[in-house]
mmCIF file of C-alpha atoms in Angstrom:
data_model
loop_
_atom_site.group_PDB
_atom_site.id
_atom_site.type_symbol
_atom_site.label_atom_id
_atom_site.label_comp_id
_atom_site.label_asym_id
_atom_site.label_seq_id
_atom_site.Cartn_x
_atom_site.Cartn_y
_atom_site.Cartn_z
ATOM 1 C CA MET A 1 126.219 90.047 150.726
ATOM 2 C CA LEU A 2 127.458 93.621 150.394
ATOM 3 C CA LYS A 3 124.825 96.118 149.292
ATOM 4 C CA ILE A 4 125.730 99.762 148.688
ATOM 5 C CA THR A 5 122.901 102.195 148.027
ATOM 6 C CA ASP A 6 123.020 105.866 147.011
ATOM 7 C CA LEU A 7 126.556 106.301 148.388
ATOM 8 C CA VAL A 8 127.966 109.835 148.352
ATOM 9 C CA LYS A 9 131.387 110.993 149.505
ATOM 10 C CA ARG A 10 132.274 114.655 149.462
ATOM 11 C CA TYR A 11 135.467 116.218 150.838
ATOM 12 C CA GLY A 12 134.745 119.657 152.235
ATOM 13 C CA SER A 13 131.519 121.571 151.896
ATOM 14 C CA GLY A 14 131.839 123.151 148.464
ATOM 15 C CA GLY A 15 133.495 120.635 146.156
ATOM 16 C CA ASP A 16 132.012 118.058 143.834
ATOM 17 C CA PRO A 17 131.450 114.669 145.469
ATOM 18 C CA VAL A 18 134.052 111.970 144.818
ATOM 19 C CA LEU A 19 131.306 109.326 144.865
ATOM 20 C CA LYS A 20 127.961 110.277 143.345
ATOM 21 C CA ASN A 21 124.855 108.335 144.393
ATOM 22 C CA LEU A 22 126.623 105.036 143.801
ATOM 23 C CA ASP A 23 124.814 101.664 143.933
ATOM 24 C CA LEU A 24 126.644 98.314 144.015
ATOM 25 C CA THR A 25 125.829 94.782 145.184
ATOM 26 C CA ILE A 26 128.379 91.983 145.700
ATOM 27 C CA GLU A 27 127.127 88.466 146.381
ATOM 28 C CA GLY A 28 128.479 84.956 146.925
ATOM 29 C CA GLU A 29 132.081 84.034 146.259
ATOM 30 C CA SER A 30 132.463 86.253 143.195
ATOM 31 C CA VAL A 31 135.662 88.152 142.438
ATOM 32 C CA VAL A 32 134.793 91.664 141.304
ATOM 33 C CA SER A 33 137.294 94.150 139.921
ATOM 34 C CA ILE A 34 136.884 97.918 139.880
ATOM 35 C CA ILE A 35 138.629 99.716 137.037
ATOM 36 C CA GLY A 36 138.843 103.349 135.993
ATOM 37 C CA SER A 37 141.226 106.258 135.655
ATOM 38 C CA SER A 38 142.890 107.914 138.615
ATOM 39 C CA GLY A 39 140.270 110.185 140.151
ATOM 40 C CA ALA A 40 137.375 107.849 139.366
ATOM 41 C CA GLY A 41 136.752 107.157 143.079
ATOM 42 C CA LYS A 42 137.899 103.521 143.220
ATOM 43 C CA SER A 43 140.032 103.748 146.342
ATOM 44 C CA THR A 44 137.539 106.023 148.051
ATOM 45 C CA LEU A 45 134.836 103.425 147.491
ATOM 46 C CA LEU A 46 136.858 100.679 149.178
ATOM 47 C CA ARG A 47 137.773 102.936 152.075
ATOM 48 C CA CYS A 48 134.151 103.914 152.604
ATOM 49 C CA ILE A 49 133.223 100.235 152.885
ATOM 50 C CA ASN A 50 135.601 99.639 155.799
ATOM 51 C CA ARG A 51 135.063 103.154 157.175
ATOM 52 C CA LEU A 52 138.669 104.253 156.765
ATOM 53 C CA VAL A 53 136.896 107.114 154.980
ATOM 54 C CA GLU A 54 133.574 108.359 156.317
ATOM 55 C CA PRO A 55 130.761 108.394 153.733
ATOM 56 C CA THR A 56 128.852 111.655 153.422
ATOM 57 C CA SER A 57 125.544 109.860 152.909
ATOM 58 C CA GLY A 58 124.075 106.617 151.680
ATOM 59 C CA SER A 59 123.912 103.048 152.919
ATOM 60 C CA ILE A 60 126.517 100.241 153.135
ATOM 61 C CA VAL A 61 125.104 96.935 154.394
ATOM 62 C CA LEU A 62 127.253 93.838 154.918
ATOM 63 C CA ASN A 63 125.313 90.654 155.692
ATOM 64 C CA GLY A 64 122.473 92.616 157.245
ATOM 65 C CA THR A 65 124.630 95.081 159.237
ATOM 66 C CA GLU A 66 124.362 98.761 158.300
ATOM 67 C CA LEU A 67 128.022 99.809 158.500
ATOM 68 C CA THR A 68 127.432 103.543 158.112
ATOM 69 C CA LYS A 69 125.490 103.736 161.391
ATOM 70 C CA LEU A 70 128.095 102.001 163.566
ATOM 71 C CA SER A 71 130.543 103.581 165.983
ATOM 72 C CA GLY A 72 132.848 102.590 168.835
ATOM 73 C CA SER A 73 132.970 98.911 169.748
ATOM 74 C CA ASN A 74 130.244 98.029 167.249
ATOM 75 C CA LEU A 75 132.283 99.500 164.403
ATOM 76 C CA ARG A 76 135.432 97.709 165.578
ATOM 77 C CA ALA A 77 133.514 94.434 165.678
ATOM 78 C CA ALA A 78 132.190 94.975 162.141
ATOM 79 C CA ARG A 79 135.659 95.782 160.808
ATOM 80 C CA ARG A 80 136.845 92.352 161.921
ATOM 81 C CA LYS A 81 134.719 90.947 159.141
ATOM 82 C CA ILE A 82 136.207 93.171 156.419
ATOM 83 C CA GLY A 83 139.648 91.980 155.345
ATOM 84 C CA MET A 84 141.875 94.484 153.558
ATOM 85 C CA VAL A 85 144.889 93.903 151.320
ATOM 86 C CA PHE A 86 146.934 97.044 150.646
ATOM 87 C CA GLN A 87 149.071 98.151 147.722
ATOM 88 C CA GLY A 88 151.978 99.013 150.027
ATOM 89 C CA PHE A 89 151.643 95.802 152.058
ATOM 90 C CA ASN A 90 151.356 97.696 155.403
ATOM 91 C CA LEU A 91 153.539 95.216 157.272
ATOM 92 C CA VAL A 92 155.640 95.914 160.360
ATOM 93 C CA GLU A 93 159.026 95.350 158.776
ATOM 94 C CA ARG A 94 160.919 94.458 161.974
ATOM 95 C CA LEU A 95 158.401 91.788 162.974
ATOM 96 C CA THR A 96 158.366 88.211 161.718
ATOM 97 C CA VAL A 97 155.910 86.850 159.200
ATOM 98 C CA MET A 98 154.042 85.028 161.979
ATOM 99 C CA GLU A 99 153.802 88.192 164.067
ATOM 100 C CA ASN A 100 152.513 90.183 161.112
ATOM 101 C CA VAL A 101 149.985 87.499 160.275
ATOM 102 C CA GLN A 102 148.743 87.368 163.862
ATOM 103 C CA SER A 103 147.981 91.087 163.733
ATOM 104 C CA GLY A 104 144.896 90.009 161.825
ATOM 105 C CA ARG A 105 143.599 88.604 165.111
ATOM 106 C CA LEU A 106 144.035 91.785 167.156
ATOM 107 C CA GLY A 107 140.306 92.398 167.143
ATOM 108 C CA TYR A 108 139.707 88.997 168.735
ATOM 109 C CA ILE A 109 142.378 88.591 171.438
ATOM 110 C CA SER A 110 143.120 90.498 174.634
ATOM 111 C CA THR A 111 145.502 93.449 174.737
ATOM 112 C CA TRP A 112 147.773 91.496 177.077
ATOM 113 C CA ALA A 113 147.958 88.557 174.678
ATOM 114 C CA ALA A 114 148.788 90.913 171.817
ATOM 115 C CA ILE A 115 151.503 92.793 173.743
ATOM 116 C CA THR A 116 153.155 89.623 175.031
ATOM 117 C CA ARG A 117 152.594 87.817 171.719
ATOM 118 C CA ARG A 118 150.907 84.917 173.476
ATOM 119 C CA TYR A 119 148.790 83.918 170.533
ATOM 120 C CA PRO A 120 146.079 81.288 171.045
ATOM 121 C CA LYS A 121 147.097 77.850 169.787
ATOM 122 C CA GLN A 122 144.169 77.699 167.387
ATOM 123 C CA ASP A 123 145.269 81.000 165.837
ATOM 124 C CA ILE A 124 148.804 79.685 165.351
ATOM 125 C CA ARG A 125 147.452 76.525 163.721
ATOM 126 C CA ARG A 126 145.217 78.563 161.419
ATOM 127 C CA ALA A 127 148.111 80.857 160.507
ATOM 128 C CA TYR A 128 150.274 77.907 159.504
ATOM 129 C CA GLU A 129 147.430 76.445 157.440
ATOM 130 C CA LEU A 130 146.971 79.697 155.523
ATOM 131 C CA MET A 131 150.695 80.361 155.160
ATOM 132 C CA GLU A 132 151.147 76.839 153.803
ATOM 133 C CA ARG A 133 148.310 77.470 151.358
ATOM 134 C CA VAL A 134 149.945 80.592 149.909
ATOM 135 C CA GLY A 135 153.486 79.211 150.007
ATOM 136 C CA ILE A 136 155.137 81.186 152.815
ATOM 137 C CA ALA A 137 154.996 78.796 155.813
ATOM 138 C CA HIS A 138 158.783 78.371 155.686
ATOM 139 C CA TYR A 139 159.123 82.123 156.302
ATOM 140 C CA ALA A 140 157.148 82.055 159.571
ATOM 141 C CA ASN A 141 160.106 83.227 161.658
ATOM 142 C CA THR A 142 161.628 85.505 159.017
ATOM 143 C CA ARG A 143 161.435 89.280 159.394
ATOM 144 C CA ALA A 144 159.131 90.955 156.903
ATOM 145 C CA ASP A 145 161.903 93.247 155.626
ATOM 146 C CA GLN A 146 163.761 90.202 154.282
ATOM 147 C CA LEU A 147 160.967 89.190 151.917
ATOM 148 C CA SER A 148 160.355 90.014 148.270
ATOM 149 C CA GLY A 149 157.369 92.097 147.201
ATOM 150 C CA GLY A 150 155.328 89.068 146.210
ATOM 151 C CA GLU A 151 156.108 87.328 149.485
ATOM 152 C CA ARG A 152 155.121 90.427 151.436
ATOM 153 C CA GLN A 153 151.813 90.624 149.619
ATOM 154 C CA ARG A 154 151.154 86.984 150.464
ATOM 155 C CA VAL A 155 151.712 87.882 154.114
ATOM 156 C CA GLY A 156 149.181 90.693 153.673
ATOM 157 C CA VAL A 157 146.653 88.284 152.193
ATOM 158 C CA VAL A 158 147.066 85.809 155.068
ATOM 159 C CA ARG A 159 146.818 88.605 157.637
ATOM 160 C CA ALA A 160 143.499 89.678 156.113
ATOM 161 C CA LEU A 161 142.219 86.096 156.041
ATOM 162 C CA MET A 162 143.147 85.634 159.707
ATOM 163 C CA GLN A 163 140.313 88.042 160.485
ATOM 164 C CA ASP A 164 137.882 85.374 159.258
ATOM 165 C CA PRO A 165 136.317 88.053 157.036
ATOM 166 C CA ASP A 166 132.938 88.085 155.337
ATOM 167 C CA ILE A 167 134.461 90.044 152.427
ATOM 168 C CA LEU A 168 137.980 90.742 151.237
ATOM 169 C CA LEU A 169 138.895 94.164 149.828
ATOM 170 C CA ALA A 170 142.106 94.618 147.842
ATOM 171 C CA ASP A 171 143.328 98.111 146.950
ATOM 172 C CA GLU A 172 145.745 97.870 143.995
ATOM 173 C CA PRO A 173 147.273 94.645 145.391
ATOM 174 C CA THR A 174 149.572 94.165 142.382
ATOM 175 C CA ALA A 175 150.636 97.745 141.670
ATOM 176 C CA SER A 176 154.029 97.330 143.401
ATOM 177 C CA LEU A 177 154.787 93.944 141.828
ATOM 178 C CA ASP A 178 156.389 92.739 138.609
ATOM 179 C CA PRO A 179 154.079 91.296 135.930
ATOM 180 C CA LYS A 180 154.694 87.614 136.734
ATOM 181 C CA THR A 181 154.192 88.111 140.468
ATOM 182 C CA SER A 182 151.115 90.242 139.790
ATOM 183 C CA GLU A 183 149.516 87.360 137.915
ATOM 184 C CA GLN A 184 150.380 84.981 140.753
ATOM 185 C CA ILE A 185 148.735 87.228 143.349
ATOM 186 C CA MET A 186 145.617 87.725 141.215
ATOM 187 C CA GLY A 187 145.362 83.983 140.654
ATOM 188 C CA LEU A 188 145.765 83.415 144.380
ATOM 189 C CA LEU A 189 142.960 85.852 145.231
ATOM 190 C CA ARG A 190 140.683 84.213 142.673
ATOM 191 C CA ASP A 191 141.413 80.715 143.979
ATOM 192 C CA LEU A 192 141.003 81.692 147.644
ATOM 193 C CA ALA A 193 137.634 83.271 146.903
ATOM 194 C CA GLY A 194 136.393 79.924 145.636
ATOM 195 C CA GLU A 195 138.005 77.821 148.343
ATOM 196 C CA LEU A 196 136.792 79.995 151.223
ATOM 197 C CA LYS A 197 133.432 80.968 149.678
ATOM 198 C CA LEU A 198 134.515 84.578 150.049
ATOM 199 C CA PRO A 199 133.534 87.607 147.937
ATOM 200 C CA VAL A 200 136.551 89.650 146.841
ATOM 201 C CA LEU A 201 136.437 93.255 145.625
ATOM 202 C CA ILE A 202 139.627 94.433 143.905
ATOM 203 C CA ASN A 203 140.568 97.960 142.851
ATOM 204 C CA ILE A 204 142.958 97.460 139.938
ATOM 205 C CA HIS A 205 144.514 99.467 137.095
ATOM 206 C CA ASN A 206 145.567 96.454 135.000
ATOM 207 C CA VAL A 207 142.560 95.792 132.763
ATOM 208 C CA THR A 208 144.105 92.644 131.272
ATOM 209 C CA GLU A 209 144.384 91.085 134.736
ATOM 210 C CA ALA A 210 140.871 92.227 135.603
ATOM 211 C CA LYS A 211 139.514 90.450 132.531
ATOM 212 C CA GLU A 212 141.497 87.276 133.152
ATOM 213 C CA TYR A 213 141.169 86.802 136.898
ATOM 214 C CA THR A 214 137.826 88.267 137.941
ATOM 215 C CA ASP A 215 134.227 87.212 137.401
ATOM 216 C CA ARG A 216 132.788 90.690 136.994
ATOM 217 C CA ILE A 217 134.137 94.120 136.098
ATOM 218 C CA VAL A 218 132.822 97.411 137.448
ATOM 219 C CA GLY A 219 133.982 100.465 135.531
ATOM 220 C CA MET A 220 133.975 103.817 137.323
ATOM 221 C CA ARG A 221 134.278 107.331 135.979
ATOM 222 C CA TYR A 222 134.076 110.573 137.941
ATOM 223 C CA GLY A 223 132.454 108.922 140.946
ATOM 224 C CA ARG A 224 129.839 106.924 139.068
ATOM 225 C CA ILE A 225 129.552 103.327 137.888
ATOM 226 C CA ILE A 226 129.175 103.385 134.106
ATOM 227 C CA PHE A 227 129.930 99.719 133.382
ATOM 228 C CA ASP A 228 128.988 96.609 135.369
ATOM 229 C CA ASP A 229 129.104 93.317 133.507
ATOM 230 C CA LEU A 230 131.025 90.144 132.662
ATOM 231 C CA PRO A 231 134.678 90.556 131.572
ATOM 232 C CA GLU A 232 133.890 89.440 128.023
ATOM 233 C CA LYS A 233 131.410 92.313 127.736
ATOM 234 C CA LEU A 234 134.184 94.877 128.269
ATOM 235 C CA ASP A 235 134.629 95.868 124.636
ATOM 236 C CA GLN A 236 136.356 98.896 123.149
ATOM 237 C CA ASP A 237 133.230 101.022 123.393
ATOM 238 C CA ALA A 238 132.996 100.340 127.122
ATOM 239 C CA MET A 239 136.711 101.060 127.524
ATOM 240 C CA ASP A 240 136.291 104.375 125.732
ATOM 241 C CA ARG A 241 133.425 105.349 128.011
ATOM 242 C CA ILE A 242 135.461 104.466 131.111
ATOM 243 C CA TYR A 243 138.795 105.987 130.117
ATOM 244 C CA SER A 244 138.297 108.458 127.248
ATOM 245 C CA GLY A 245 136.516 111.667 126.388
ATOM 246 C CA SER A 246 135.371 114.582 128.504
ATOM 247 C CA PRO A 247 133.305 114.332 131.682
ATOM 248 C CA HIS A 248 130.444 116.079 129.888
ATOM 249 C CA ALA A 249 130.142 113.075 127.576
ATOM 250 C CA ASP A 250 129.032 110.939 130.497
ATOM 251 C CA ARG A 251 126.400 112.546 132.705
ATOM 252 C CA GLY A 252 127.186 116.195 132.590
ATOM 253 C CA GLU A 253 129.473 115.978 135.598
ATOM 254 C CA ASP A 254 132.835 117.564 136.166
ATOM 255 C CA PRO A 255 135.818 115.374 136.994
ATOM 256 C CA VAL A 256 137.003 115.100 140.580
ATOM 257 C CA ALA A 257 140.611 115.240 141.562
ATOM 258 C CA ALA A 258 140.545 112.723 144.365
ATOM 259 C CA GLN A 259 140.583 108.969 144.033
#
């Protein structure tokens, strides 16, 4: 379970916070989407969870571990359990699919094994299982720069799953893809969540895909959660509150410029 309590993120000492006393709980194998305009704080929220961005205050607890209090080796160990799928894929283009996938195990194997690419046999077997599941096993020895966008994102998904994560975060995983491929990736994330009993938290701009492929929608505006319910509850009034009007119509807050 992921439990976020009173989370605040402020850049600099004088500006408005990007995240404002935010509370959020994610349980089980649910697929949760986060929607909202640019500047709502969606990406910042995901990056606070895996500590790519340092929270200003508040609590982030994953399966009993308080992530905000960790540092050094303890933080590195905790990050192993937080898989991340990126909008821009974040692959090493000159490396093969297998080599990119195995980078998800860097937190578990020795530096020497990583440098020499002497991957443990069980990791290779697991990589082939996952690559077969997402339809890219035949590309195992193909360089990443020879793949299509959808194929690259599948590599990114497998790399994240190779961490054996307790939660999977996806930051605009379909933004660089065509509509058909976007639907395939969203369907894949939904199906994997069920198969692996894995909670998935997705930052997404496409509201139609959020409604179709996720179990729960969280709507953010100016650093606050103003909608948190089932997809069928996201009516026009909720959409207007998330995307329309002035910031003063919400909670008397000014908009923030960062996402």
